[in-house]
Coordinates of C-alpha atoms in Angstrom, one line a residue:
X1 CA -0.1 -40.7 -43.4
X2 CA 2.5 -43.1 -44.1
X3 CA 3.0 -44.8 -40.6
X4 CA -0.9 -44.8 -40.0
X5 CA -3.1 -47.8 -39.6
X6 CA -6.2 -48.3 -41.8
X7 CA -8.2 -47.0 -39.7
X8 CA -6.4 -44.0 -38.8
X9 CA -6.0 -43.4 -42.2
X10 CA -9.9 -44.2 -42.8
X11 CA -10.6 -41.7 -39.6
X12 CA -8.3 -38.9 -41.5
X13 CA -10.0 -39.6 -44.6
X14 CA -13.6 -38.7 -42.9
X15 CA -12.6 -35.6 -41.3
X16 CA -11.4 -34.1 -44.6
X17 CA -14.7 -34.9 -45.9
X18 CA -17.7 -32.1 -46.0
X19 CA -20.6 -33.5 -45.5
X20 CA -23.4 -33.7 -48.2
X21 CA -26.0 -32.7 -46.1
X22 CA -24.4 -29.5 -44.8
X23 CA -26.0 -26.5 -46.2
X24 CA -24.7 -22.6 -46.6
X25 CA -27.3 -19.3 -46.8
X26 CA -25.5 -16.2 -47.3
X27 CA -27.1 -13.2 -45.7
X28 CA -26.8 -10.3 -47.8
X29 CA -27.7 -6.3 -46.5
X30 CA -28.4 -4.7 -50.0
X31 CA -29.5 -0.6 -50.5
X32 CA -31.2 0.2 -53.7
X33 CA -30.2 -2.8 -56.0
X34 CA -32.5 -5.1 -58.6
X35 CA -32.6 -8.1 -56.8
X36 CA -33.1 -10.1 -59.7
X37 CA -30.0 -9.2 -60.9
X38 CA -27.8 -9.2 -57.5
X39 CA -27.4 -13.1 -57.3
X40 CA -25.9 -13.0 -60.8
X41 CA -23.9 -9.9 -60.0
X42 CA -22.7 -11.4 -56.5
X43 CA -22.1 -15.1 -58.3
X44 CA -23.6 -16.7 -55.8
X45 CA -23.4 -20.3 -55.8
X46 CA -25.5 -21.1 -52.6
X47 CA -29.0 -20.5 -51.1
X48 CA -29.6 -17.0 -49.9
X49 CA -31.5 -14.3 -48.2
X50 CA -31.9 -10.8 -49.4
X51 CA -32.8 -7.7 -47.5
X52 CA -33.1 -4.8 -49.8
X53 CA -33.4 -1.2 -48.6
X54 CA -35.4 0.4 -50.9
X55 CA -38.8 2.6 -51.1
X56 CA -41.2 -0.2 -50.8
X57 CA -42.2 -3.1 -49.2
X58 CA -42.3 -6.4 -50.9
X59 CA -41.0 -9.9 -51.7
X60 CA -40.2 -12.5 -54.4
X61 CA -37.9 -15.5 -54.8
X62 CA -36.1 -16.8 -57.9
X63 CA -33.8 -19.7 -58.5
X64 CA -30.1 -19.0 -59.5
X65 CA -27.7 -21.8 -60.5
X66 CA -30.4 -24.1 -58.9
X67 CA -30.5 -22.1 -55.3
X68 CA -33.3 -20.4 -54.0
X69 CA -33.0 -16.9 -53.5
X70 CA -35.4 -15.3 -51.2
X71 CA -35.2 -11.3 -51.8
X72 CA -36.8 -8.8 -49.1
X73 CA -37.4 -5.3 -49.7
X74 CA -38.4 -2.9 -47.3
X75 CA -38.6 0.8 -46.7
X76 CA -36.9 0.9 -43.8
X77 CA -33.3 2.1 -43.0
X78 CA -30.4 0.8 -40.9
X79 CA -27.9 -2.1 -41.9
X80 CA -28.7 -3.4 -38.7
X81 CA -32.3 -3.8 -39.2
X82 CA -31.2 -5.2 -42.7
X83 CA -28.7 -8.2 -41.0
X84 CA -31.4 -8.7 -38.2
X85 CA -34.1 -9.3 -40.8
X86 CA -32.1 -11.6 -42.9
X87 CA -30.6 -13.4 -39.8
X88 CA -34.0 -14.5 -38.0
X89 CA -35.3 -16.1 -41.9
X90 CA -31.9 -18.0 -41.7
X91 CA -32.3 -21.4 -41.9
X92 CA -29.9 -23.3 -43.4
X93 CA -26.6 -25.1 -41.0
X94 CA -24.3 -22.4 -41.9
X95 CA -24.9 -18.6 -42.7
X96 CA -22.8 -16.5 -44.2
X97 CA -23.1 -12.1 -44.0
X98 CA -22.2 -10.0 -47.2
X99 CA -23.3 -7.2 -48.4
X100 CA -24.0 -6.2 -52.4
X101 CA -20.8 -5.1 -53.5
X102 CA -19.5 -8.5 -53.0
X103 CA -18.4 -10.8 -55.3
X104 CA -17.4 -14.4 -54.3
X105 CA -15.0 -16.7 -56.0
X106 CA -16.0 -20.4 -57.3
X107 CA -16.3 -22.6 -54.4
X108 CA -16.3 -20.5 -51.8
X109 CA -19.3 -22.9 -50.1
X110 CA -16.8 -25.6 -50.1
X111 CA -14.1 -23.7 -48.5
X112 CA -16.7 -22.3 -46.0
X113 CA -18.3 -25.8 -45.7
X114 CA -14.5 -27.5 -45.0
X115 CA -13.2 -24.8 -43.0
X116 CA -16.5 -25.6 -40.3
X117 CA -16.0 -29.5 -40.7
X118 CA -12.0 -29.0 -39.5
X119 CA -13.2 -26.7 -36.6
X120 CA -15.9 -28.5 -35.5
X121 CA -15.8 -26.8 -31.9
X122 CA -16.5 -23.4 -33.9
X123 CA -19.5 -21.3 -33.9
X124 CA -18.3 -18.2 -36.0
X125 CA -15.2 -18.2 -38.8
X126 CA -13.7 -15.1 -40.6
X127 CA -12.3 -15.4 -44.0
X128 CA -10.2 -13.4 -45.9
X129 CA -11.7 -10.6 -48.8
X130 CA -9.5 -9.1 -51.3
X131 CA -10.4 -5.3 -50.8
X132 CA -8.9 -2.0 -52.1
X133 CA -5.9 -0.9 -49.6
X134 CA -7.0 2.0 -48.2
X135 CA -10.0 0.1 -46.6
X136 CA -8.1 -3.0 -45.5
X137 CA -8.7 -3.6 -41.6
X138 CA -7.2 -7.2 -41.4
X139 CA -5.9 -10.1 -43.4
X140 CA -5.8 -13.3 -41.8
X141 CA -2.0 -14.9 -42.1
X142 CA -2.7 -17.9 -40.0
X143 CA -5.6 -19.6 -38.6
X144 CA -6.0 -18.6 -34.7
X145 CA -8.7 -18.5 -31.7
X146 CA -10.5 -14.6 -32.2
X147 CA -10.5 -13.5 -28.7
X148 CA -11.3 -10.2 -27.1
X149 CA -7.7 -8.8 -27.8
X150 CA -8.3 -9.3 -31.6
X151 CA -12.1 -9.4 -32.6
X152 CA -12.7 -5.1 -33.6
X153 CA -11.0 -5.5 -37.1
X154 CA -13.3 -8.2 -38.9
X155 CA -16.2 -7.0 -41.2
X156 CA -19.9 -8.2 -41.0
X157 CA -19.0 -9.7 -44.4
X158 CA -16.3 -11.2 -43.1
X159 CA -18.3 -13.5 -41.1
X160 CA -19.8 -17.0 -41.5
X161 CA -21.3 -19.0 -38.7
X162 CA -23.8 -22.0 -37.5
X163 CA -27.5 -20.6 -37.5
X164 CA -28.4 -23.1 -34.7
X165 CA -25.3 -21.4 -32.3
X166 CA -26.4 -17.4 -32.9
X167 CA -30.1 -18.0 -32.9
X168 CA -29.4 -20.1 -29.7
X169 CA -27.1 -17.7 -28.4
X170 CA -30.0 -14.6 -29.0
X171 CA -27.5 -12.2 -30.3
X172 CA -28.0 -9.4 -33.1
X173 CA -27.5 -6.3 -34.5
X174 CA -27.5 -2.9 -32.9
X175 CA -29.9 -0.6 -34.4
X176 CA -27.6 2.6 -32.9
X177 CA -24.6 2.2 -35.2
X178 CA -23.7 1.0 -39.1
X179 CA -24.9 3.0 -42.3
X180 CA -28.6 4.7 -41.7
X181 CA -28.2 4.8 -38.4
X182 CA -27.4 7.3 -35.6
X183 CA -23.6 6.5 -35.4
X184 CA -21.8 5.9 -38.2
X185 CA -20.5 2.4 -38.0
X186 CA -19.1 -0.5 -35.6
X187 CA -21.9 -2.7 -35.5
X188 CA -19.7 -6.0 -36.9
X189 CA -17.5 -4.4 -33.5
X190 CA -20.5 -5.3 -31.3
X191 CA -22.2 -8.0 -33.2
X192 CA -18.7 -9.9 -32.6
X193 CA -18.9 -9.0 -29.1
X194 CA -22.2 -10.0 -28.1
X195 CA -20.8 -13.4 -29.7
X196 CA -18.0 -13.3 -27.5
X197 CA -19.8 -12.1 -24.5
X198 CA -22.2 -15.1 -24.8
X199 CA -19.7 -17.8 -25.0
X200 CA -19.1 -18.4 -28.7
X201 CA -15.9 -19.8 -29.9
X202 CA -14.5 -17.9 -33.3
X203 CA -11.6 -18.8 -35.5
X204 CA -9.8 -16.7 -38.2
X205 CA -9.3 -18.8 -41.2
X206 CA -6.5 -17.8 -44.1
X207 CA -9.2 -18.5 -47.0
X208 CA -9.8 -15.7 -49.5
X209 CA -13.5 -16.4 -50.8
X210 CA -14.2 -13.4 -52.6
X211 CA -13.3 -9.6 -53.4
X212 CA -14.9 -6.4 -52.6
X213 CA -16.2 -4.2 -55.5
X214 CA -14.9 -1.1 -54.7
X215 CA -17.3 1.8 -54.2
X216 CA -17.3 5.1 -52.1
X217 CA -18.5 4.9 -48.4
X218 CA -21.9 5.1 -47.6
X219 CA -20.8 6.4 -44.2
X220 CA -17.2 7.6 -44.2
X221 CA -17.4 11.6 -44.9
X222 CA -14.1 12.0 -43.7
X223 CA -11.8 12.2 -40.1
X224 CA -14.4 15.1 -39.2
X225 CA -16.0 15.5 -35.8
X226 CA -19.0 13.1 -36.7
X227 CA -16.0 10.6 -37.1
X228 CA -14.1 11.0 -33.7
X229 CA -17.6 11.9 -31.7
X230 CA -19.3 8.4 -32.7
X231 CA -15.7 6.3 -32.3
X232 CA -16.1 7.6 -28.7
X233 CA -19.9 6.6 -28.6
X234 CA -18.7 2.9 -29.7
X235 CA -15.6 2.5 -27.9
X236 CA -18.1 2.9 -24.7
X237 CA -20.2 0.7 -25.7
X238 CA -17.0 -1.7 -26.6
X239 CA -14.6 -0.9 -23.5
X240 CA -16.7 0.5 -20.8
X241 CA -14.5 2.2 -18.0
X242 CA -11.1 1.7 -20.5
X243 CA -13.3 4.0 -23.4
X244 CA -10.7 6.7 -22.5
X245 CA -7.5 4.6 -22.8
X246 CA -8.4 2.4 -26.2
X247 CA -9.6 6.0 -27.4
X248 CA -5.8 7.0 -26.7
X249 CA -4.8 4.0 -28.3
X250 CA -6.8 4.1 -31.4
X251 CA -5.6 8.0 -32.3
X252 CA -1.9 7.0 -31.7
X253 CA -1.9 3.8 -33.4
X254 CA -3.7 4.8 -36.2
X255 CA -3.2 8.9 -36.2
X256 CA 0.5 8.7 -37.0
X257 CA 3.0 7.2 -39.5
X258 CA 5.9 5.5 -38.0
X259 CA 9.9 5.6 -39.1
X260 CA 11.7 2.7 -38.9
X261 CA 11.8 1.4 -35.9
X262 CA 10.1 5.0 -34.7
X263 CA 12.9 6.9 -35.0
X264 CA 10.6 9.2 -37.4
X265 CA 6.7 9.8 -36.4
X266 CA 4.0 11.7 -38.8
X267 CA 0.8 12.8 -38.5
X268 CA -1.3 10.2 -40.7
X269 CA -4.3 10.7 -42.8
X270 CA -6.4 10.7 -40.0
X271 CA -4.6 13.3 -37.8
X272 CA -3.6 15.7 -40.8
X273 CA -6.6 18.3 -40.2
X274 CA -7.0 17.9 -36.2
X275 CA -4.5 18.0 -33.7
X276 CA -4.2 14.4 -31.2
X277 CA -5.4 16.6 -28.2
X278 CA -8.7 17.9 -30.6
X279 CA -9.9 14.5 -31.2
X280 CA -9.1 12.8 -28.3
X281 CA -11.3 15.4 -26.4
X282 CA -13.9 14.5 -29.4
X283 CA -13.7 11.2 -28.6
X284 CA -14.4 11.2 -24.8
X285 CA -17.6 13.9 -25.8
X286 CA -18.5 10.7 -27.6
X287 CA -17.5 8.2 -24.4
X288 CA -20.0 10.9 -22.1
X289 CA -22.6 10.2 -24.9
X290 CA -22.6 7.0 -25.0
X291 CA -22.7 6.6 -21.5
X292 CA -25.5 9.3 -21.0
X293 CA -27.6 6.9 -23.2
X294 CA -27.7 4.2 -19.8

């Protein structure tokens, strides 16, 4: 900023700034937990909305660290039904998904807040989330434009967006896939999207605001024909007519293990009980599926 006049300087100075009125509402999906224990558990710092699946029906609201948390339980079951709920009572400037097993860092509003106030044409931001390895799908190394080449790895929790821009753009969660529904998961897949689909602009940012709590899946029994039928069912709903070759893709991208500079290839984890040609054929079952469903 040395060569800058005073205004430029001034004009620098502003943009840096978050403003004071900007709020964040973090939208958490929660199964079986004590609400009045989760905001503690989650140290949340901001406003949010919970949406508990549990075996009633009910609500209450309690202040933690001076936020209001509003805490929904229902009876019902789907983590889309779950995001939906607490999406539509958003109503702050910025939203952010989690789930319970979340646990955010000091400041993460800030960094939210600051990372919204530098991209001011965005609608939707993905931070980073230390998680355990073997459930890693993507780590943001530098900030970029997500675009439709790039937007299937990111998490629900991943996400944080302007209320105003998804209740404007009328996009939600699908009730067919995620934990308690039909297919096992790939709503964030679709939620993202819709987002794209409608015109929203989303940005990776390199921020790490949090850490998952490790835990086993509610939804991942294994690479068993479940698995491979309800990729198919998704990657129709994804790709459309190219189901067949991001199927492909997906099995030998992620079924084997690579030498250096492939002059050695594995079966992987995925691939170590079913041959490539068994669960490709398992996958386009699923494609038919999913396109029986129309």
């Amino acid at each position: 900023m040395r060569n800058m006049t005073a205004a430029q300087k001034e004009t620098a100075a502003k943009d840096t700034r978050v403003r004071e009125d900007m709020e964040l509402q973090v939208l958490v999906a929660a199964v079986n937990e004590e609400v009045n224990n989760l905001a503690e558990k989650m140290h949340l710092e901001t406003e949010a909305v919970i949406v508990n699946q549990c075996d009633h029906f009910g609500y209450q609201e309690y202040l933690h660290a001076g936020k209001r948390i509003q805490c929904f339980n229902t009876a019902e079951r789907g983590v889309g039904r779950s995001r939906n709920q607490a999406l539509m009572r958003a109503d702050k400037e910025l939203c952010l998904f989690s789930d319970e097993d979340i646990a955010f860092y000091p400041g993460y509003g800030e960094v939210i807040k600051k990372a919204f106030e530098k991209n001011q044409d965005a609608d939707i931001i993905t931070f980073n989330f230390k998680v355990d390895p073997s459930r890693r799908t993507y780590y943001n190394q530098a900030e970029r434009r997500i675009r439709w080449y790039n937007y299937g790895r990111y998490p629900t929790y991943a996400v944080a967006a302007r209320t105003k821009a998804l209740h404007k753009a009328n996009v939600s969660f699908s009730l067919l896939f995620g934990g308690g529904a039909k297919y096992s998961n790939g709503e964030d897949s679709l939620f993202l999207h819709d987002c794209l689909k409608k015109g929203l602009h989303l940005y990776a940012a390199v921020d790490e605001i949090g850490r998952e709590v490790y835990r086993e899946s509610t939804w991942f029994k294994g690479y068993n024909k479940k698995f491979f039928v309800d990729r198919g069912v998704l990657y129709y709903h994804l790709y459309g007519r190219l189901a067949k070759a991001f199927s492909l893709r997906f099995l030998l991208t992620h079924g084997f293990i690579y030498g250096f500079a492939h002059r050695f290839i594995q079966r992987g984890e995925m691939l170590k009980e079913m041959s490539l040609r068994e669960a490709y054929k398992l996958m386009k079952q699923g494609i038919r599926e999913g396109k029986n469903r129309h």
